[in-house]
Coordinates of C-alpha atoms in Angstrom, one line a residue:
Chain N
X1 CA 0.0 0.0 0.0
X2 CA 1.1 3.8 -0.3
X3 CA 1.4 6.8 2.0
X4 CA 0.5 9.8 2.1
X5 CA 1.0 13.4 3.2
X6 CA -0.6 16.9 3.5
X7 CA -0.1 20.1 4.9
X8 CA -2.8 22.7 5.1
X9 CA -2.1 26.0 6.0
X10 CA -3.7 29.4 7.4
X11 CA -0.7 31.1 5.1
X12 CA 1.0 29.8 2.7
X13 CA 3.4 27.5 4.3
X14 CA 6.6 25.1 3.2
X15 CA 6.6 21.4 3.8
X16 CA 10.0 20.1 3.3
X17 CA 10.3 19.3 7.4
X18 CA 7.7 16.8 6.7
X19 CA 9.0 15.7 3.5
X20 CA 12.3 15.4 4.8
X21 CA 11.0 11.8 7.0
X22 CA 8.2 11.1 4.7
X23 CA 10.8 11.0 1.7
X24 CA 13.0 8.6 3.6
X25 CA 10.0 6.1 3.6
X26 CA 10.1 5.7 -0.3
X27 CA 12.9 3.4 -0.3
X28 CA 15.6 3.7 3.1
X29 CA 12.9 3.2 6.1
X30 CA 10.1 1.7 4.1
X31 CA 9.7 0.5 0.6
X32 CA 7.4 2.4 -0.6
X33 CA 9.3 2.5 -3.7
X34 CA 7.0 2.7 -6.9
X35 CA 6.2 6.5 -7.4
X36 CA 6.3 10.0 -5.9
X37 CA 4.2 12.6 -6.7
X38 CA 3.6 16.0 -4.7
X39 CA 1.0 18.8 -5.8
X40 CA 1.5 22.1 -4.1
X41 CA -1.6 24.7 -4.1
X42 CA -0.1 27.8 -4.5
X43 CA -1.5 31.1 -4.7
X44 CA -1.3 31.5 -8.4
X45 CA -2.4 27.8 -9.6
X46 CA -1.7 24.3 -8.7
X47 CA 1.9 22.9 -9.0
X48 CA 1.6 18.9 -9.4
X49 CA 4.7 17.1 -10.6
X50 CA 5.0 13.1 -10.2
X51 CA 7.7 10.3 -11.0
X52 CA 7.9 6.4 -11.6
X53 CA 10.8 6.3 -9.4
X54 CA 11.5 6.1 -5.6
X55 CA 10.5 9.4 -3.6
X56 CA 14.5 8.8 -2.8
X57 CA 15.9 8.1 -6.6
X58 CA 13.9 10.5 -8.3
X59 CA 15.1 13.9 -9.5
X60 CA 11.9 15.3 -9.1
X61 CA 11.7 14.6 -5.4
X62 CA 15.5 16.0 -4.7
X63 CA 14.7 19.4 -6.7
X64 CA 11.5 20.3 -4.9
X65 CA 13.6 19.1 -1.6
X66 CA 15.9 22.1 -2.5
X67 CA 13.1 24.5 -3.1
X68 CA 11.4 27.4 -1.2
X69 CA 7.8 26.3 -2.5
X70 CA 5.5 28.0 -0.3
X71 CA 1.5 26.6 -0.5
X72 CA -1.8 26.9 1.0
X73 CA -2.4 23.2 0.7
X74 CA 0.2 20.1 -0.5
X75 CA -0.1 16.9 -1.0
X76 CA 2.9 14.1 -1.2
X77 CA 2.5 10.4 -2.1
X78 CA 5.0 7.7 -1.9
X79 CA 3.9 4.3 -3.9
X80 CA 3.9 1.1 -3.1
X81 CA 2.6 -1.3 -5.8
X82 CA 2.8 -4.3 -8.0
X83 CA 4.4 -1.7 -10.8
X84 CA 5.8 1.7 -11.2
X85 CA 4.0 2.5 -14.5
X86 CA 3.8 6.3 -15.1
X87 CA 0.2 6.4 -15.9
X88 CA -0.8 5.3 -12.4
X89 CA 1.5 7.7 -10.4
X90 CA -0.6 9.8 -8.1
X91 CA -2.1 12.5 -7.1
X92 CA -4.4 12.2 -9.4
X93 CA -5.7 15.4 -11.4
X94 CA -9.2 16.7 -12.9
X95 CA -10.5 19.8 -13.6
X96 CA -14.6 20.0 -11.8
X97 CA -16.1 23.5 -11.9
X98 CA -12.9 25.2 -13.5
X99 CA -10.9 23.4 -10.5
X100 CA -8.3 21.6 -10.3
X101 CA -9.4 18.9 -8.0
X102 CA -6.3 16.5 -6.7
X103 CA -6.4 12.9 -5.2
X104 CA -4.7 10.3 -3.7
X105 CA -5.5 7.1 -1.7
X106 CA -3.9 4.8 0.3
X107 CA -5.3 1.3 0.6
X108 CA -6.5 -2.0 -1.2
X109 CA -9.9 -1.7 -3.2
X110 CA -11.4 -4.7 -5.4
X111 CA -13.1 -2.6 -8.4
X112 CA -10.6 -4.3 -10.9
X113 CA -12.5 -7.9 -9.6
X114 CA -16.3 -6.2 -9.9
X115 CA -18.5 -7.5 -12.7
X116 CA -18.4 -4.8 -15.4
X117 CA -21.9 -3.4 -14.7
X118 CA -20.7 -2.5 -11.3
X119 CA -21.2 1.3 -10.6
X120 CA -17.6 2.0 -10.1
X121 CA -16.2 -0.1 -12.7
X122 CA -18.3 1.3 -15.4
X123 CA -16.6 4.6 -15.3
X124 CA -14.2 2.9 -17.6
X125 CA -16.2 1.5 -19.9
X126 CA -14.9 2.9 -23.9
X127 CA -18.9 3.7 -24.7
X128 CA -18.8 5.7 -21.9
X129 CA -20.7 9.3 -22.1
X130 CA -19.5 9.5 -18.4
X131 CA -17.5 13.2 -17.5
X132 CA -14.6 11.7 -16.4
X133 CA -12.8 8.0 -17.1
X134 CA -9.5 6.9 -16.1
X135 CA -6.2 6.7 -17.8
X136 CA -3.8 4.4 -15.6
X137 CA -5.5 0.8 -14.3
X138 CA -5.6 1.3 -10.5
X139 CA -8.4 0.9 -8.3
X140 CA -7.7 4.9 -7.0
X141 CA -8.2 6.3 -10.2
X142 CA -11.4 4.8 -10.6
X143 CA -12.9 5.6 -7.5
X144 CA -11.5 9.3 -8.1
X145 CA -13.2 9.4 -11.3
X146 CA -16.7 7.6 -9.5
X147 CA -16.4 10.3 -7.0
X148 CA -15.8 13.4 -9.8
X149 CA -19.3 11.7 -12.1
X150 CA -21.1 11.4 -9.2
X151 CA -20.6 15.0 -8.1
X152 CA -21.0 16.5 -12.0
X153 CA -24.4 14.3 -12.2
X154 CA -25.5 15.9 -9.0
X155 CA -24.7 19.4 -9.4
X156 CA -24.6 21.3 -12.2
X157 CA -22.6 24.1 -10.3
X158 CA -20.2 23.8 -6.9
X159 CA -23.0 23.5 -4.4
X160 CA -22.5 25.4 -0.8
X161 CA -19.8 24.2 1.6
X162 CA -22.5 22.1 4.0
X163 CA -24.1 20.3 0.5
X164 CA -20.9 19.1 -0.8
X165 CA -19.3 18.4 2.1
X166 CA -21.6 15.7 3.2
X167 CA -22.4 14.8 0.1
X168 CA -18.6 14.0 -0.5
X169 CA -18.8 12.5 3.3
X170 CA -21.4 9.6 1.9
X171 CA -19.1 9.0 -1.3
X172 CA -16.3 7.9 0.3
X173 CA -18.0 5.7 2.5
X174 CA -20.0 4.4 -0.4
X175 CA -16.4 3.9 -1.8
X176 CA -14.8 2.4 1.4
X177 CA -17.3 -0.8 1.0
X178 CA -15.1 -2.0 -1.8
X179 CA -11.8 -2.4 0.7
X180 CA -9.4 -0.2 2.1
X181 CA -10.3 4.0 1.2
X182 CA -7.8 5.9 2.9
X183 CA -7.8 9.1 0.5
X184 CA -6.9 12.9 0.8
X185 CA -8.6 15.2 -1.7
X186 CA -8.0 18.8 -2.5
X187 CA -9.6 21.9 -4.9
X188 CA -7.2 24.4 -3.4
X189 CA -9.6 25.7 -0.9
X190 CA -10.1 22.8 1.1
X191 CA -8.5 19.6 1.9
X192 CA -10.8 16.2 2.4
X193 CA -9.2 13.9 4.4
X194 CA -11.3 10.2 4.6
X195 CA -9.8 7.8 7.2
X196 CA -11.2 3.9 6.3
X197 CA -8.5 2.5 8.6
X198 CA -5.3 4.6 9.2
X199 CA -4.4 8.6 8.8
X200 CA -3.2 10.6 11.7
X201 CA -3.4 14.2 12.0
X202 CA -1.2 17.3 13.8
X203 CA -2.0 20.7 14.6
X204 CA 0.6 23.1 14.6
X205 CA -0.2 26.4 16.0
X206 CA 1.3 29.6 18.6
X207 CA 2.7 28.8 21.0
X208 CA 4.9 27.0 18.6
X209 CA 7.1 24.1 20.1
X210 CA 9.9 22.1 18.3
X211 CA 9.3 18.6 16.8
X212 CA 11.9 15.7 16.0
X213 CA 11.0 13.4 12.6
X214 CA 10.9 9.3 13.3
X215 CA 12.9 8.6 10.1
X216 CA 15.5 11.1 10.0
X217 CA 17.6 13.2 13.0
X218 CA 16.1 16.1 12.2
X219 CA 14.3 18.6 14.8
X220 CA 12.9 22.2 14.0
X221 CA 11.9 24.6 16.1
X222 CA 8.5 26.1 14.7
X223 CA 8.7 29.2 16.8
X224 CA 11.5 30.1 14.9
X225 CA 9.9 29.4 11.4
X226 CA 6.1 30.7 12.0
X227 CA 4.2 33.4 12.9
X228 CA 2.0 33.9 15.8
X229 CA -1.2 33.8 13.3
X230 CA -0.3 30.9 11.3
X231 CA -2.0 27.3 11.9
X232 CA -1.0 24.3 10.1
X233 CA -2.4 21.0 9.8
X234 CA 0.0 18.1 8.9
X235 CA -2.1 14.7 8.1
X236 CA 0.0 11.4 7.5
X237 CA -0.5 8.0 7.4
X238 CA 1.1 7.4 10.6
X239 CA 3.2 10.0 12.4
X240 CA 6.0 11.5 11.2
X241 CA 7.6 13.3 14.5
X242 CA 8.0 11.2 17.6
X243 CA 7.2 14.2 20.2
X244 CA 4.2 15.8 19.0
X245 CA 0.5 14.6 19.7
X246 CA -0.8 12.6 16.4
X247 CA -4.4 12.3 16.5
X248 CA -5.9 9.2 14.7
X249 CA -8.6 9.7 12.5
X250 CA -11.8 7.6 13.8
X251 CA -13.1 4.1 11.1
X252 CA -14.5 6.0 8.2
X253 CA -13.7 9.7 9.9
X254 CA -14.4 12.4 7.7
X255 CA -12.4 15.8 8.4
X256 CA -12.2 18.6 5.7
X257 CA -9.8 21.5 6.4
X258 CA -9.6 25.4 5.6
X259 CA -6.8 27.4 6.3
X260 CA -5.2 24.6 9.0
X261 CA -8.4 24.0 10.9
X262 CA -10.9 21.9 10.8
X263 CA -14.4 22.8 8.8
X264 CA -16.1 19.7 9.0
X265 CA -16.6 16.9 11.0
X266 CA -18.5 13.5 9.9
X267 CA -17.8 10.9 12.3
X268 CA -19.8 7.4 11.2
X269 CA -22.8 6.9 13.2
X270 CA -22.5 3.8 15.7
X271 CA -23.7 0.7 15.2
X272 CA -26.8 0.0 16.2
X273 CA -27.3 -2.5 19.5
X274 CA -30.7 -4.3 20.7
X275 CA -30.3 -3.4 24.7
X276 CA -32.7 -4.4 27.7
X277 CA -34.1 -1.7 28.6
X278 CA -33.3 -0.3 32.7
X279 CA -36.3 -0.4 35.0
X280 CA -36.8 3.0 34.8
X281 CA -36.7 3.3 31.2
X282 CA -39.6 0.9 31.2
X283 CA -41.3 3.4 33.9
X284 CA -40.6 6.2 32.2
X285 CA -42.1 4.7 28.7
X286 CA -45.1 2.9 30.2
Chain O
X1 CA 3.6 35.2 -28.2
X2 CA 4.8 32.2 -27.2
X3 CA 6.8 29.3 -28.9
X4 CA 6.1 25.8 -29.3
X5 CA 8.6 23.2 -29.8
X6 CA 7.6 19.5 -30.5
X7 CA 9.2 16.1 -31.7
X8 CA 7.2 12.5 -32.5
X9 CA 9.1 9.7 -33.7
X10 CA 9.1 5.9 -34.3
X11 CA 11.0 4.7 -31.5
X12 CA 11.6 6.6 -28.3
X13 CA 13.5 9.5 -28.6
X14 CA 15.7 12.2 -26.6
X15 CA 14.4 15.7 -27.0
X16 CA 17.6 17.6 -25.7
X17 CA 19.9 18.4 -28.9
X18 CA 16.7 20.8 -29.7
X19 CA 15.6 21.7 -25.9
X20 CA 19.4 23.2 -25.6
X21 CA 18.5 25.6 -28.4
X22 CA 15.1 26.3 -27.4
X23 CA 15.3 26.5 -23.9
X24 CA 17.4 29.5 -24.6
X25 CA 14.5 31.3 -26.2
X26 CA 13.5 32.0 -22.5
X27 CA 15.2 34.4 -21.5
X28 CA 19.1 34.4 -23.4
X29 CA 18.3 34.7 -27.6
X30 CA 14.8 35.8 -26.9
X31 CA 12.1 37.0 -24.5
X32 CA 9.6 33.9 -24.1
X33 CA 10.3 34.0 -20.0
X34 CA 6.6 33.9 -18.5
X35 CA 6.9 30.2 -18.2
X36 CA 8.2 26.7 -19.5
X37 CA 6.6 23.5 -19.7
X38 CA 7.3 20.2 -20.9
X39 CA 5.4 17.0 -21.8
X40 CA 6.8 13.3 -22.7
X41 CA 4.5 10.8 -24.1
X42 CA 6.5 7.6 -22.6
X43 CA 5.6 4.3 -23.1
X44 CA 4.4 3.8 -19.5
X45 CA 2.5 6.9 -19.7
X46 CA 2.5 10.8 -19.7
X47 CA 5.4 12.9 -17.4
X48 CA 4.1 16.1 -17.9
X49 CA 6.4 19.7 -15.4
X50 CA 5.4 23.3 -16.0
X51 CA 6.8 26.0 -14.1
X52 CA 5.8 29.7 -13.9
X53 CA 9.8 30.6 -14.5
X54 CA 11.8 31.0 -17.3
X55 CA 13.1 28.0 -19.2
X56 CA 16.6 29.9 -18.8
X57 CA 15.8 29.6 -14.9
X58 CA 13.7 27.2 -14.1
X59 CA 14.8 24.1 -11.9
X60 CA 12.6 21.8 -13.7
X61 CA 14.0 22.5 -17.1
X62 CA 17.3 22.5 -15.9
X63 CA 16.5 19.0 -14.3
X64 CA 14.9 17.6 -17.7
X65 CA 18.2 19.2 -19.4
X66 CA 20.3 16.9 -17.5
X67 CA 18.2 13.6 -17.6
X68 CA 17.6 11.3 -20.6
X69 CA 14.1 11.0 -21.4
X70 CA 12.9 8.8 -24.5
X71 CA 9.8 9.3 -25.8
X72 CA 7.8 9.0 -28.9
X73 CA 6.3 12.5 -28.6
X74 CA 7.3 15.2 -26.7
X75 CA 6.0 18.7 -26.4
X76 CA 7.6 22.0 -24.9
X77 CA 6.6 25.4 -24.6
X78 CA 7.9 28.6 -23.8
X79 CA 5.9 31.4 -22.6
X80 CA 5.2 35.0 -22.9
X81 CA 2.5 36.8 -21.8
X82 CA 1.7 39.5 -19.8
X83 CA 1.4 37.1 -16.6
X84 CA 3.3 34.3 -15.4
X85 CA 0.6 32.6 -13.1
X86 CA 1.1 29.0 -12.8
X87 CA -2.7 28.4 -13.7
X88 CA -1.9 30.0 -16.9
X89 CA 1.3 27.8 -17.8
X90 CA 1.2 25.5 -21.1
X91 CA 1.1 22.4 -22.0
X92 CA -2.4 22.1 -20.8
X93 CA -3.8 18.7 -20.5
X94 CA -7.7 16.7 -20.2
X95 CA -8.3 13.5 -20.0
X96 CA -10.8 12.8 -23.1
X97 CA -11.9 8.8 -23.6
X98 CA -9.0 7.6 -21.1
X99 CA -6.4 9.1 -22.6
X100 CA -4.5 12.5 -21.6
X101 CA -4.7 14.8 -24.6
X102 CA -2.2 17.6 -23.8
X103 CA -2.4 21.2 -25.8
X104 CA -0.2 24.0 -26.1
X105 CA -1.3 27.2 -28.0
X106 CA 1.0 29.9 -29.6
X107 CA -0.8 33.2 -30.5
X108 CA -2.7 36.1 -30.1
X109 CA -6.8 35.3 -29.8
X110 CA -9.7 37.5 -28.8
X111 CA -11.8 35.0 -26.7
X112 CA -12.0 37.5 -23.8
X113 CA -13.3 40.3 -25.7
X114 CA -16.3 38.3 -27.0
X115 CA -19.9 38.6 -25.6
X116 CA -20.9 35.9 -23.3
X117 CA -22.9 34.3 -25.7
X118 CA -20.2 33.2 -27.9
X119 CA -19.1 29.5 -28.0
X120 CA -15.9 29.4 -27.2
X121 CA -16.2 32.3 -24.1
X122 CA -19.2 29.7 -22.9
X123 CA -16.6 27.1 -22.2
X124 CA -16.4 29.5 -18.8
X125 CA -19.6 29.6 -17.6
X126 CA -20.3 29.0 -13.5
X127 CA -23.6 27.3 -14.7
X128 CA -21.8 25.4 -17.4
X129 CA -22.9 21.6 -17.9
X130 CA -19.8 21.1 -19.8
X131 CA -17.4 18.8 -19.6
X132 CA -14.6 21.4 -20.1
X133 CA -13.8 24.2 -18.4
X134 CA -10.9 26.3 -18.2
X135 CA -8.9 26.6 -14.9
X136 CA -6.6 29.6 -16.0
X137 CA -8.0 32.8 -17.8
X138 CA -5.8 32.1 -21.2
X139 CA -7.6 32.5 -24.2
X140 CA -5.6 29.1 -25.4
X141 CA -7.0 26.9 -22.9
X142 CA -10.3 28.5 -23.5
X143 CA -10.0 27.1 -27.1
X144 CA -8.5 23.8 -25.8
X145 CA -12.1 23.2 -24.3
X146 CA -13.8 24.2 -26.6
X147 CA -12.3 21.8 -28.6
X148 CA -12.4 19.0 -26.2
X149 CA -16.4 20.0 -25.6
X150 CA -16.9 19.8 -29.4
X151 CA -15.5 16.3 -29.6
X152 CA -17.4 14.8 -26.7
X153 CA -20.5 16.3 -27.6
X154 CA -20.3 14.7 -31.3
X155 CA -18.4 11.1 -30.2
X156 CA -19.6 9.0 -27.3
X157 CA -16.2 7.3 -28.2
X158 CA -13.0 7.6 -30.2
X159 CA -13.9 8.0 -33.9
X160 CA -11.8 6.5 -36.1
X161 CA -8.9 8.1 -37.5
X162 CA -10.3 10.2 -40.5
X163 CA -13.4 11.2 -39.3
X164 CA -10.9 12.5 -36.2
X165 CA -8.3 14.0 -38.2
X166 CA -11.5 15.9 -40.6
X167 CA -13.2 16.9 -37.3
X168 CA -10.0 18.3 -35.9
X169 CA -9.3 20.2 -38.9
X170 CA -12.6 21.8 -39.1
X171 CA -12.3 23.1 -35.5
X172 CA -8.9 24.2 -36.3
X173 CA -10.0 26.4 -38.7
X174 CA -13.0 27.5 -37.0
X175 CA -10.5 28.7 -33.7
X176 CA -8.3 30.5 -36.1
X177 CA -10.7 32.7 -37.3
X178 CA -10.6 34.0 -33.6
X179 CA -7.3 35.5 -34.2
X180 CA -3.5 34.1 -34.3
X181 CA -4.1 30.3 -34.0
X182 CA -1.1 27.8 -33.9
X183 CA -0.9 25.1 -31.8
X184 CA 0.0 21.5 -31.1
X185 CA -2.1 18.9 -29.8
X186 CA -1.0 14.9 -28.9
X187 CA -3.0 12.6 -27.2
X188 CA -0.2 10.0 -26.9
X189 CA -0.9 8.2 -30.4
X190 CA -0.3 10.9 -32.6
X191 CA 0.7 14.6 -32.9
X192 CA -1.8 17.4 -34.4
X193 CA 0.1 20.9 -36.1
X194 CA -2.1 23.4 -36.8
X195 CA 0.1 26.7 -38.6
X196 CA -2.0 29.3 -38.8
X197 CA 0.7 32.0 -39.3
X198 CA 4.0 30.4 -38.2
X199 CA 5.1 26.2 -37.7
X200 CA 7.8 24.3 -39.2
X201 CA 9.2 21.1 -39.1
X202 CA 11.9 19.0 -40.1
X203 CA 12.1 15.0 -40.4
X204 CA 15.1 13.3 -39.7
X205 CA 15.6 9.8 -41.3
X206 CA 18.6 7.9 -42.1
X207 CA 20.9 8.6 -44.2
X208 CA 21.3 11.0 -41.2
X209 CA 23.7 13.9 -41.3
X210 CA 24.6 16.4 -38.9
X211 CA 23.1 19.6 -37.7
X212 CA 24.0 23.0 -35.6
X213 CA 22.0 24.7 -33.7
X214 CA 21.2 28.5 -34.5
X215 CA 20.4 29.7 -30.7
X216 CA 24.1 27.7 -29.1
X217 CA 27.0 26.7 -30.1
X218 CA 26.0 23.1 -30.8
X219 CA 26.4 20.6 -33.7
X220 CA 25.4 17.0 -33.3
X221 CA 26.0 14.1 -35.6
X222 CA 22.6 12.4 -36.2
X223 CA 24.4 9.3 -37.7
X224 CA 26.2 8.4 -34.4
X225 CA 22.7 8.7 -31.7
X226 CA 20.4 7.2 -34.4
X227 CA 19.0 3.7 -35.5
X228 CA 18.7 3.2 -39.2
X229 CA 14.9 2.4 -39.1
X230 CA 14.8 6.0 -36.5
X231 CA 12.4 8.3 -38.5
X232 CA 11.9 11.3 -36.5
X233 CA 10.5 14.9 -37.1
X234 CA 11.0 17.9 -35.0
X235 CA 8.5 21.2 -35.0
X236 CA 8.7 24.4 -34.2
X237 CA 8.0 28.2 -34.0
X238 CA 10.8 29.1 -36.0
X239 CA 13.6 26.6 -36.8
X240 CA 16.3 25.4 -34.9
X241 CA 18.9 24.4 -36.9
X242 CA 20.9 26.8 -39.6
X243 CA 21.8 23.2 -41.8
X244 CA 18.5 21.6 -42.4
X245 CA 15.8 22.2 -44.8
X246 CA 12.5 23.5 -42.4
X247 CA 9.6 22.8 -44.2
X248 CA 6.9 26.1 -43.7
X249 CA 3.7 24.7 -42.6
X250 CA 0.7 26.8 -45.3
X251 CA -1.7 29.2 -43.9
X252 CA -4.4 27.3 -42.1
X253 CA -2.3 23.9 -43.1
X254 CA -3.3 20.8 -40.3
X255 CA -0.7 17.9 -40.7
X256 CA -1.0 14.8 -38.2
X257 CA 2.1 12.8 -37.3
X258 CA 2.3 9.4 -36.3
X259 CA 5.4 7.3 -35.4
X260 CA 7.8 10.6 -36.2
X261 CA 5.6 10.6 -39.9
X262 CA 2.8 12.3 -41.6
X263 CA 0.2 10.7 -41.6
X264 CA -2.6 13.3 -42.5
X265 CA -2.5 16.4 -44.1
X266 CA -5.3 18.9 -44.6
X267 CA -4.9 22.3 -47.3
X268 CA -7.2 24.7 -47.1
X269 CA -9.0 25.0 -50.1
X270 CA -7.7 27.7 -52.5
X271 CA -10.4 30.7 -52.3
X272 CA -12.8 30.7 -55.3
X273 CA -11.9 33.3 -57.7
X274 CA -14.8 33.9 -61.1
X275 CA -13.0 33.4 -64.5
X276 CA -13.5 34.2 -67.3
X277 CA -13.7 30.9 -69.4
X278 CA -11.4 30.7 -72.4
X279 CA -13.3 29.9 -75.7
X280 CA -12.5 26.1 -75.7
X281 CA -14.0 26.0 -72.8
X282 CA -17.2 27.2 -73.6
X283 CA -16.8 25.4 -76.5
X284 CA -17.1 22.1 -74.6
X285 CA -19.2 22.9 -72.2
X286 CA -21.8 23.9 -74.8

């Protein structure tokens, strides 16, 4: 399986502290060896630039290691897969509503095993009049394009913030019944983050403290690289500094961030349990 | 006005004997410095980098400069404009029938000055039901989806090859009656030119000689990097080379390459002029 990584920022923000340990994972502390792709959202368009190699071989990953990119919202994925064919390299791109919308997942779906009627599976289909079909053969970029169709059929315009958020909310846990959905998504003004099984969070915000990377000696002291008014949000899928506070996203969580905080909140609703009622219950019901 | 740059060929091939001329059209022999861009057509799948800097200065076209990359079509722009937004930068790309088609515009169009009615200034419309719309505020990648648009709305799948190459010409020549309209377009299989004022191209087949470039102080020997069975053909604004023969693409000329060859080629028909019949003539016709 992949990982992933995302920063989202109050200002516009640079993530190479993160990228420094997540980059190590693509091939020196984890094998996460078949791709790299990062897509920053900066404030003059989107920046998205991928490779077949390791997030540790490839060129691409050591220039924008040397660079000052500054961005609202970025999003990094290492690959793990049965090939390293260019065509199936994420993030993932598509323009919806004159947006660039970006995606990534992390996890194991079955949509190449579905009969060819299934809903998801159709979205490739060559008689397709469908908006949007995929180009590599993996099970993300068909659920990406399920997820853009399904939006284009529903609205003919970006709906308001509470619509499309939930209604992006049921999608991916429509799409997380065909396996492992792990999956950040991102228009440049917010950043969907979908937790099926494993994707940690961090807040970063005054009064800044300093924070050491897992894979790589490396500590930074934020008070000394922010601004009292910036927040950032790291997300990862598992935590990439050893002394800050990591929260887990909850089975089939749904968080969306703007500007480093949290906007919406969809956590699953529980299960539903017969129970014997108390004696007073029963009093209070007769 | 920008510049385009673009090579197909049979097998895989190396772009960077004409990138070290052209790249120095950003910014060193000429102005083009709002942008670079850059798109292979690999066997595995597209690798597309654009940058908002000049191709002089950019760190990705300094990094594709120093790697060999084989391709059988490859396509590279310089930019200059009165903005270098990222959102704005060429080669612009859409998936259309599961396959990336990437386009990349050089010219001078009115689009923006039309009245909201018109059909390629549509393309933009928040209530749009389209399946294109532009991201950036270019007039090119207005006519990109309008082309794109056009071809979904008359094929629920990929037509075959003439009825494509016809349909493509035709909207060719419909967006260069909007102004200055060259561009290239390559969906992975083959390569449109459309010269509406300004392409050339060059093909290069054994027995191969040698050539020097007019913007450095390059010569290569063709002979000694080249297969026998190598056909490939280079295109551009303006040529490249001082040594070859550059064919002038015709006003309003569409030629389609496949495997580094032409494989369509579309003349606008001469303009009707009345004449005055000569008296053999009338005396057959009588």
């Amino acid at each position: 399986m992949c990982q992933l990584l995302a920063m989202t920022s109050k200002n516009p923000a640079d993530i190479r502290f993160s990228l420094t340990g997540f980059r190590r994972r693509g091939g020196l502390t984890d094998d996460h060896i078949d791709g790299f792709g990062i897509a920053y959202f900066q404030p003059t368009g989107l920046r998205l630039y991928y490779d077949d190699q390791s997030a540790i071989d490839s060129p691409i990953a050591e220039m924008v290691s040397a660079m000052t990119i500054k961005a609202n919202h970025t999003l990094v994925h290492i690959r793990k897969s049965d090939d390293s064919l260019l065509k199936n390299a994420h993030p993932f791109v598509r323009e919806l509503w004159g947006e660039p919308w970006v995606f990534m997942h992390n996890g194991k779906m079955t949509i190449a095993d579905m009969p060819d009627n299934d809903p998801i599976k159709q979205q490739a289909s060559q008689h397709s009049t469908r908006y949007y079909q995929p180009i590599g053969d993996t099970d993300s970029e068909y659920a990406f394009c399920y997820l853009l169709n399904q939006l284009k059929d529903n609205f003919t315009q970006k709906p308001d913030h509470d619509t499309l958020n939930a209604f992006l909310t049921t999608q991916c846990r429509f799409l997380s019944t065909y396996g492992i959905f792990n999956c950040l998504l991102c228009n440049g003004d917010w950043l969907l983050a979908y937790a099926n099984t494993l994707l940690f969070y961090v807040t970063r915000q005054a009064p800044f403290a300093q924070a050491t990377l897992i894979d790589a000696d490396v500590t930074m002291d934020f008070a000394q690289t922010n601004h009292d008014d910036d927040v950032i949000t790291i997300l990862a899928t598992t935590p990439l500094t050893s002394d800050e506070h990591w929260q887990q996203l909850a089975v089939n969580e749904c968080l969306i961030f703007q500007n480093g905080q949290i906007i919406h909140q969809d956590l699953p609703k529980p299960a539903i349990h017969l129970s014997i009622k108390t004696g007073l219950e029963i009093a209070k019901s007769a």
